[in-house]
Short mmCIF file of C-alpha atoms and ligand atoms in Angstrom, two decimals:
data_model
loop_
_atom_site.label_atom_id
_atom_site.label_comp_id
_atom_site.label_asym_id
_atom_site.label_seq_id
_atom_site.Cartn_x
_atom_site.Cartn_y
_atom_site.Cartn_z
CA UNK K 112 3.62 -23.72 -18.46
CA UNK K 113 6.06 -20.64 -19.95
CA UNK K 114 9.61 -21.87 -19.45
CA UNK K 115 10.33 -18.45 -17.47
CA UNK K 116 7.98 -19.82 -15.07
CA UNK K 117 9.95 -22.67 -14.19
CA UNK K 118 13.03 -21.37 -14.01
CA UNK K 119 12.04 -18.45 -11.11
CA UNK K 120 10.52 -21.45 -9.08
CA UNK K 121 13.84 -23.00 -9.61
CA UNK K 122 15.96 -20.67 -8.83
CA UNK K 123 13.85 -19.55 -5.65
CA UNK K 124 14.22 -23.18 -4.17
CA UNK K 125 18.31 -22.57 -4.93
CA UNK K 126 18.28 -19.02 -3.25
CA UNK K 127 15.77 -20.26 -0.17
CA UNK K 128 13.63 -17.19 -1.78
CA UNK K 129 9.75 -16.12 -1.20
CA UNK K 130 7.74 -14.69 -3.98
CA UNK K 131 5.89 -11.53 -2.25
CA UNK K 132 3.82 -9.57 -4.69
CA UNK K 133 1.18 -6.27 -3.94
CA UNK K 134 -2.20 -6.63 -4.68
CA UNK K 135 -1.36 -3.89 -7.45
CA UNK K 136 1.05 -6.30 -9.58
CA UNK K 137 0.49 -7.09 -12.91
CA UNK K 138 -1.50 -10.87 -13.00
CA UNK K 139 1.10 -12.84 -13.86
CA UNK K 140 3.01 -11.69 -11.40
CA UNK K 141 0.48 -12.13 -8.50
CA UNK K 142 -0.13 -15.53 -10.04
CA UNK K 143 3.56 -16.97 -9.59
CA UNK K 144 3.76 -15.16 -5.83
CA UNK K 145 3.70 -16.95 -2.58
CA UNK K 146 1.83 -14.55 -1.19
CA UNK K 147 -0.17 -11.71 -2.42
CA UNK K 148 -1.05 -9.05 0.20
CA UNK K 149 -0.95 -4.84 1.10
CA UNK K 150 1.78 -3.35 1.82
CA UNK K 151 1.85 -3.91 5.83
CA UNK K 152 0.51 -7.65 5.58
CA UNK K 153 3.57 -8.29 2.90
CA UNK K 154 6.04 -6.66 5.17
CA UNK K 155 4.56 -8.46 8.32
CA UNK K 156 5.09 -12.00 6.58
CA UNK K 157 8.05 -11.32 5.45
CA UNK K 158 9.22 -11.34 9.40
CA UNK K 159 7.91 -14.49 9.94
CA UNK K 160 9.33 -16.75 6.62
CA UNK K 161 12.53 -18.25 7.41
CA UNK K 162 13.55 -17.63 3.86
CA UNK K 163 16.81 -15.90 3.32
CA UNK K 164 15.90 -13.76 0.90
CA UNK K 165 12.47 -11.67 0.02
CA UNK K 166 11.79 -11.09 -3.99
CA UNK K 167 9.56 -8.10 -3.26
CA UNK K 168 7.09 -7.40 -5.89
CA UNK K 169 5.76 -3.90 -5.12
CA UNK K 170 6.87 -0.19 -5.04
CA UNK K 171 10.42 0.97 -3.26
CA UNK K 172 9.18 2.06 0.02
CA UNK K 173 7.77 -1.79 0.90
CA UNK K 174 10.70 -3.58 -0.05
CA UNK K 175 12.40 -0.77 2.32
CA UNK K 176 9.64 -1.61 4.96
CA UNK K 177 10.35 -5.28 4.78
CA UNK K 178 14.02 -4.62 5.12
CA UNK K 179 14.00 -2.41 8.14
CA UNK K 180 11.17 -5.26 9.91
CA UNK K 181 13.79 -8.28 8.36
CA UNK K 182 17.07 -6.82 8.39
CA UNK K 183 18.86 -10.32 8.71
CA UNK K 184 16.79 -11.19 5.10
CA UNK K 185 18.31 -9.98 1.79
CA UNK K 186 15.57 -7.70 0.25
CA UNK K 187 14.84 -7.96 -3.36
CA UNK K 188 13.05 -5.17 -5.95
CA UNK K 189 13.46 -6.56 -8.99
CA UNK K 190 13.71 -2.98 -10.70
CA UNK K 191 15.18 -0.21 -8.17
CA UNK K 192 13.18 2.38 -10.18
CA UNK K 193 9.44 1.39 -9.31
CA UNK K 194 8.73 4.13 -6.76
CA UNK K 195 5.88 5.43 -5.43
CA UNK K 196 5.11 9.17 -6.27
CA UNK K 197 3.10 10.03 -3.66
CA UNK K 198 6.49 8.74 -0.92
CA UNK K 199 8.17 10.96 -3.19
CA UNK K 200 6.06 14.39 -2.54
CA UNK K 201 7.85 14.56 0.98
CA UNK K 202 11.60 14.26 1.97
CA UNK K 203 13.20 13.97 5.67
CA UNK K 204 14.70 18.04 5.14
CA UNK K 205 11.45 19.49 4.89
CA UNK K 206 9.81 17.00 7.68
CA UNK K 207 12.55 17.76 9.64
CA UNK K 208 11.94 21.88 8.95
CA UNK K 209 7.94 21.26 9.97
CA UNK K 210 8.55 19.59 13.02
CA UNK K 211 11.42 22.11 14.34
CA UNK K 212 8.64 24.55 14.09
CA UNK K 213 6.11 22.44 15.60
CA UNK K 214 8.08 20.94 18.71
CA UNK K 215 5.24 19.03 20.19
CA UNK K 216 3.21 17.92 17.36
CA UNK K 217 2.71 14.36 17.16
CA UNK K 218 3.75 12.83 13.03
CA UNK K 219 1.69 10.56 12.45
CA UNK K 220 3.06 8.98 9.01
CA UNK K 221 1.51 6.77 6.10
CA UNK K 222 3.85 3.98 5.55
CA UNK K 223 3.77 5.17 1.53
CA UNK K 224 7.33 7.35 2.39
CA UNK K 225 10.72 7.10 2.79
CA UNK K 226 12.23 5.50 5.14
CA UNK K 227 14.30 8.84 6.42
CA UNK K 228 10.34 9.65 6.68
CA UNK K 229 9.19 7.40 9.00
CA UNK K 230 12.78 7.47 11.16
CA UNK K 231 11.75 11.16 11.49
CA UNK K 232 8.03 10.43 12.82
CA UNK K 233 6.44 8.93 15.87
CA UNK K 234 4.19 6.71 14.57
CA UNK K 235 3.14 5.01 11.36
CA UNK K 236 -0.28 4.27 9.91
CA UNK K 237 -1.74 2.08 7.21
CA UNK K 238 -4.94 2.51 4.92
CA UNK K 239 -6.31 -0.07 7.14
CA UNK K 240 -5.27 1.32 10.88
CA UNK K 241 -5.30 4.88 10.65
CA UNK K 242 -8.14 5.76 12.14
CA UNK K 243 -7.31 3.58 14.88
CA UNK K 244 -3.58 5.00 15.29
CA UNK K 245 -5.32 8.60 15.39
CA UNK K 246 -7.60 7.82 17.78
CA UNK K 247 -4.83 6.52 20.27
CA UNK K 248 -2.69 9.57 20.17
CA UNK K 249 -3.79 11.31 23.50
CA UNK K 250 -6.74 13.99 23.12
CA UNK K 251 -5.54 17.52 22.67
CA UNK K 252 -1.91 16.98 20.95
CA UNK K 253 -1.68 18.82 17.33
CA UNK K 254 -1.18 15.72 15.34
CA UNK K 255 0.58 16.17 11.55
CA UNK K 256 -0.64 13.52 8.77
CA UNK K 257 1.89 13.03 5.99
CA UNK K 258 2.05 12.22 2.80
CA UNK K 259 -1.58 12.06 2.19
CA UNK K 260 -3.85 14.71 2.46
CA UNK K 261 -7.11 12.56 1.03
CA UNK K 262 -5.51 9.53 3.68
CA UNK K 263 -6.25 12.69 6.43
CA UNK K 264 -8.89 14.11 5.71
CA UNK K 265 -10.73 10.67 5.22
CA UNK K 266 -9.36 10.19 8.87
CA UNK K 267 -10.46 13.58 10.43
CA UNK K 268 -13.37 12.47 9.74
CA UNK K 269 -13.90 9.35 10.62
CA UNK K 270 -11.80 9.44 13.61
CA UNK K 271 -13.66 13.13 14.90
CA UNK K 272 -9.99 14.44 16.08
CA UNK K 273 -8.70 17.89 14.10
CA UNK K 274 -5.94 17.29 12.36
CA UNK K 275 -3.25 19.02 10.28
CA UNK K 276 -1.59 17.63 6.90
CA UNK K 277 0.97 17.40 4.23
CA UNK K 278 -0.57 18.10 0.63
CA UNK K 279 0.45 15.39 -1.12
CA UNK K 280 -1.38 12.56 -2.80
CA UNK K 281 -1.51 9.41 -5.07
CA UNK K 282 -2.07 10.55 -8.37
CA UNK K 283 -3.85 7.10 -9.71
CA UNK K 284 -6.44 7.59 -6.75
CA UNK K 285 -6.84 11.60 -6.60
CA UNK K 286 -7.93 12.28 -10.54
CA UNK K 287 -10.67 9.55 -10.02
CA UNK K 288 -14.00 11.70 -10.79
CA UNK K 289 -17.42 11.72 -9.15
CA UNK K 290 -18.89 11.99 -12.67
CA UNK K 291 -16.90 8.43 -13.73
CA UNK K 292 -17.91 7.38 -10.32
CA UNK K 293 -21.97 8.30 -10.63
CA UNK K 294 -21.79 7.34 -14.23
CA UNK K 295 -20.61 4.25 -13.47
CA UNK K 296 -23.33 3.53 -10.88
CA UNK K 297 -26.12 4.86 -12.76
CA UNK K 298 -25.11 1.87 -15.18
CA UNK K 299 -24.72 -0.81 -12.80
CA UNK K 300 -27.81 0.14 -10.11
CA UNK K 301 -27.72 -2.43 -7.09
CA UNK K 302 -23.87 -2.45 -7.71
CA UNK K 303 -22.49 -1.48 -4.28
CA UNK K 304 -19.25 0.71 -4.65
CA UNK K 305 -15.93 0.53 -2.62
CA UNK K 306 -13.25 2.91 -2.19
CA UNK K 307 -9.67 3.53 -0.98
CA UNK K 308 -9.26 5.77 1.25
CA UNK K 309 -6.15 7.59 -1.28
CA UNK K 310 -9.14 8.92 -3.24
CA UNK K 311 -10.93 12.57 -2.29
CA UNK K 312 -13.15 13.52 0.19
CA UNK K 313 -15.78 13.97 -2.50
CA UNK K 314 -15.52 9.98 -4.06
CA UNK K 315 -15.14 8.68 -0.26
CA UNK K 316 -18.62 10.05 0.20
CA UNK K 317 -19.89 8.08 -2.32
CA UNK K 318 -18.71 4.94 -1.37
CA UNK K 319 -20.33 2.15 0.51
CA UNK K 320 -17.31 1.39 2.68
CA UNK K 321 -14.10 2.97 2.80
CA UNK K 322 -11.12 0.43 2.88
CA UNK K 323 -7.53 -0.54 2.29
CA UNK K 324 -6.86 -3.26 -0.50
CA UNK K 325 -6.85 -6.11 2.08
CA UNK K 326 -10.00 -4.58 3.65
CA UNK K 327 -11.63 -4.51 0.00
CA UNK K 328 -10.52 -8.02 -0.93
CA UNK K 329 -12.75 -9.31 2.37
CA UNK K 330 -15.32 -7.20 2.41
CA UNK K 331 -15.80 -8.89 -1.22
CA UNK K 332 -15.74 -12.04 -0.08
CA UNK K 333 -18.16 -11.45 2.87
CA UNK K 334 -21.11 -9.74 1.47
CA UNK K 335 -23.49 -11.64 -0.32
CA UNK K 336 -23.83 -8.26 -2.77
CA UNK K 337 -22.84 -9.50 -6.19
CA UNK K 338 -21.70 -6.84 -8.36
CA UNK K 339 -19.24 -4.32 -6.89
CA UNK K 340 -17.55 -1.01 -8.22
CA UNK K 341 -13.73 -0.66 -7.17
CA UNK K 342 -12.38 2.89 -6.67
CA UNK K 343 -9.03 1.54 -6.55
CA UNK K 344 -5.91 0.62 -8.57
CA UNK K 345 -7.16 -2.13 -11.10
CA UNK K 346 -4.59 -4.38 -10.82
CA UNK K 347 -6.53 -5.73 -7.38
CA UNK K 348 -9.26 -7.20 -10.09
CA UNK K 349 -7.28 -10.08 -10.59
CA UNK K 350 -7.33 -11.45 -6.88
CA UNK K 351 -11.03 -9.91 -6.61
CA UNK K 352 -12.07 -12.62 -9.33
CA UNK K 353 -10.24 -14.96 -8.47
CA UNK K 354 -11.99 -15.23 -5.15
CA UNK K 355 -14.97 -14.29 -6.31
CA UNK K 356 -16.35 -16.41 -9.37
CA UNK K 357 -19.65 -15.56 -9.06
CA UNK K 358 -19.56 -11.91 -8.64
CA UNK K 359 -19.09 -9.20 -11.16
CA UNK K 360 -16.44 -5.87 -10.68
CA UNK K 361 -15.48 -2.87 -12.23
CA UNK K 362 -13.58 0.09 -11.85
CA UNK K 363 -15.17 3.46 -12.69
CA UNK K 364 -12.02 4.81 -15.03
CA UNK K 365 -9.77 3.18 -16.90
CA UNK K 366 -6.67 5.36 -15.80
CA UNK K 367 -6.96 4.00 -12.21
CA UNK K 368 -3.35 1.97 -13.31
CA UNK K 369 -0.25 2.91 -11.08
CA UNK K 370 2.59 2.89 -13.55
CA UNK K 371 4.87 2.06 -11.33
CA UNK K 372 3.48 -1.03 -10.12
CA UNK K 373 3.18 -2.75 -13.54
CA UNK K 374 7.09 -1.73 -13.81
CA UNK K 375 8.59 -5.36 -12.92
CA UNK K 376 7.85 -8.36 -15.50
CA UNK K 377 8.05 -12.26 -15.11
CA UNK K 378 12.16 -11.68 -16.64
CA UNK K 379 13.53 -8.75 -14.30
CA UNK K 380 12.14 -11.40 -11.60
CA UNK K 381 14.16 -14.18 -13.06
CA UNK K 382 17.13 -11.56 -13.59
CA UNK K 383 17.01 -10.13 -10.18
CA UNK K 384 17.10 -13.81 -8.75
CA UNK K 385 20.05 -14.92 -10.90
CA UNK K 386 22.34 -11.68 -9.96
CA UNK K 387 20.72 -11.44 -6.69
CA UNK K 388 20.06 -7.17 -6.94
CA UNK K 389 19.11 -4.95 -6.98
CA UNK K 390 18.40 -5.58 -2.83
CA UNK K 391 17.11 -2.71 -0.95
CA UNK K 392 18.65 -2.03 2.62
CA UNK K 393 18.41 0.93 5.13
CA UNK K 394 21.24 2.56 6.69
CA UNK K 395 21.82 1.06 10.56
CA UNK K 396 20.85 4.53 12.18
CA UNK K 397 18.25 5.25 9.79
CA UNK K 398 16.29 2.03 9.87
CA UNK K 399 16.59 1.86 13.72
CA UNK K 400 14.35 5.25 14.30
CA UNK K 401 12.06 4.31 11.51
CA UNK K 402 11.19 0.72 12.94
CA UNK K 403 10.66 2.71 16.22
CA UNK K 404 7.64 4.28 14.46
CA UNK K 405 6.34 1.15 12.28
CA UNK K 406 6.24 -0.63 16.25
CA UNK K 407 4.45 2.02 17.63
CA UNK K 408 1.99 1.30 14.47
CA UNK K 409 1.99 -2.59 15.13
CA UNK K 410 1.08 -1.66 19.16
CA UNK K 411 -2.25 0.02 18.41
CA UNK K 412 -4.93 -2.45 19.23
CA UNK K 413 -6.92 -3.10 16.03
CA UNK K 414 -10.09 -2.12 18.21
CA UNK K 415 -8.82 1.52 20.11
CA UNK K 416 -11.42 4.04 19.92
P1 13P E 245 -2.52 -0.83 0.55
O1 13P E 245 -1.58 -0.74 1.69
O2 13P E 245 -3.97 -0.61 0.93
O3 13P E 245 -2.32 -2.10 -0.19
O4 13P E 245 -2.23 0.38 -0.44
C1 13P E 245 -0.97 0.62 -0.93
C2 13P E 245 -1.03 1.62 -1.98
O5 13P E 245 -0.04 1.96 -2.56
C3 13P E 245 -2.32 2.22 -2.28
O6 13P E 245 -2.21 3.02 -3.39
FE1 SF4 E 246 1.87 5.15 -4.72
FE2 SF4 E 246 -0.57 5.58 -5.65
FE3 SF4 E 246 0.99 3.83 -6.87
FE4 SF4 E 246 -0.04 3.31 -4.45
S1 SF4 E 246 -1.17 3.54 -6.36
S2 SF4 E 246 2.08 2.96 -5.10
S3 SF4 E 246 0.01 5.35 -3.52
S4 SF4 E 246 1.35 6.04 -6.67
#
């Protein structure tokens, strides 16, 4: 076993420390982790560790989710910089501007964003929940999606409710092609393909299910199907195979990489543990409105319709 290896499991028994890494990370990473997860399921067991402190292996806006959920816990991100582009195509000033000119719009918020974002919206919404969390906003209220305009209009649709958005989007998910997409399926015929829900209307038509990466990873491991195409970041592979020995996957292009989740490496994970930073916290006021909206999120029954 590397020596680096060691020494992080060492030092997160000195600390009291949990490993938490997205389904996204780079393989070695996901292999040392405690847990491996999406972004809501990390966030949601960090809450319930009694660790002291979280080494979040992800993009900025989860380690800022877990911190506003855990604000007792000392919050982790090995390297501040790994953001997430699409949080980044909407601030809290121009929010703020929308909703001053839409007073009774409900905001219904992806939790890829800020957390001056969410403080500034009334509800939150996962991948995985969003339909849901649309379809329990009361009929006839203008409801505003942001970031992700594929997230919404994926939703619109599946939920039947109209629905106005914010025109951002992931750029790993939204250049994915229906010609790498049929391409790959004329190859690979009896493959069934699987989508998130980041990529366009025109791929999520193609897909056999629609799903977030925790909603992929089962969906896997239920069906007896046994060769799968992933329209998703390819970094889930490694947990798909792992589960999965017998079954084949691919994914349709090989730019579906997120740069910024391959950012942190087996060292700035040792580093971050030995100087204990950079940690990621959320001002008082600010964290109090946005965990307002992330409970709203967490109150939806997983069933409403
Ligand atoms: P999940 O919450 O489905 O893991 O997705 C996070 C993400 O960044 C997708 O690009
Ligand atoms: Fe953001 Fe897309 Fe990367 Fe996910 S894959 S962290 S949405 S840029």
């Amino acid at each position: 076993m590397p020596p680096i290896i060691d020494e992080i499991r060492r030092l997160l028994k000195e600390r009291n420390a949990v490993l938490l890494a997205h389904n996204y990370q780079r393989d070695e990473v996901q292999e040392i982790a405690d847990i491996t997860g999406d972004s809501l399921g990390l966030s949601q067991y960090a809450t319930r560790t009694d660790a002291d402190v979280i080494v979040f292996c992800g993009v900025h806006f989860m380690a800022e989710s877990a911190s506003i959920l855990s604000p007792e816990k000392t919050v982790l991100l090995p390297r501040l910089e790994a953001g997430c582009p699409m949080a980044d195509m909407i601030d809290a000033r121009r929010l703020a501007a929308w909703r001053r000119e839409h007073p009774e719009a409900v905001v219904v918020t992806y939790v890829n964003s800020s957390a001056e974002v969410k403080a500034l919206s009334d509800i939150c919404c996962t991948s995985g929940n969003a339909v849901n969390v649309v379809r329990s906003i009361p009929e006839g209220k203008e409801i505003f999606m942001v970031p992700d305009r594929n997230l919404a209009r994926y939703v619109e649709k599946a939920s039947g409710r109209k629905l106005a958005w914010w025109d951002g989007f992931c750029p790993t998910h939204d250049q994915l092609a229906a010609a790498e997409v049929m391409k790959e399926k004329k190859a690979r015929p009896g493959a069934l393909f699987i989508t998130h829900p980041e990529c366009t209307p025109e791929i999520c038509d193609m897909a056999d299910a629609v799903l977030s990466t925790s909603g992929m990873l089962e969906f896997c491991r239920r069906s007896p199907a046994k060769e799968f195409i992933i329209g998703t970041e390819s970094g889930l592979l490694y947990q798909l195979r792992k589960e999965n020995p017998g079954k084949q996957f691919h994914v349709p292009s090989r730019s579906m990489i997120c740069a910024n989740m391959k950012i942190i490496t087996l060292e700035d994970i040792r580093d971050s543990l030995v100087s204990m930073s950079p940690a990621v916290s959320v001002p008082e006021a600010v964290r109090l409105k946005a965990k307002t909206a992330l409970d709203a999120m967490l109150a939806v029954p997983r069933d409403a319709s």
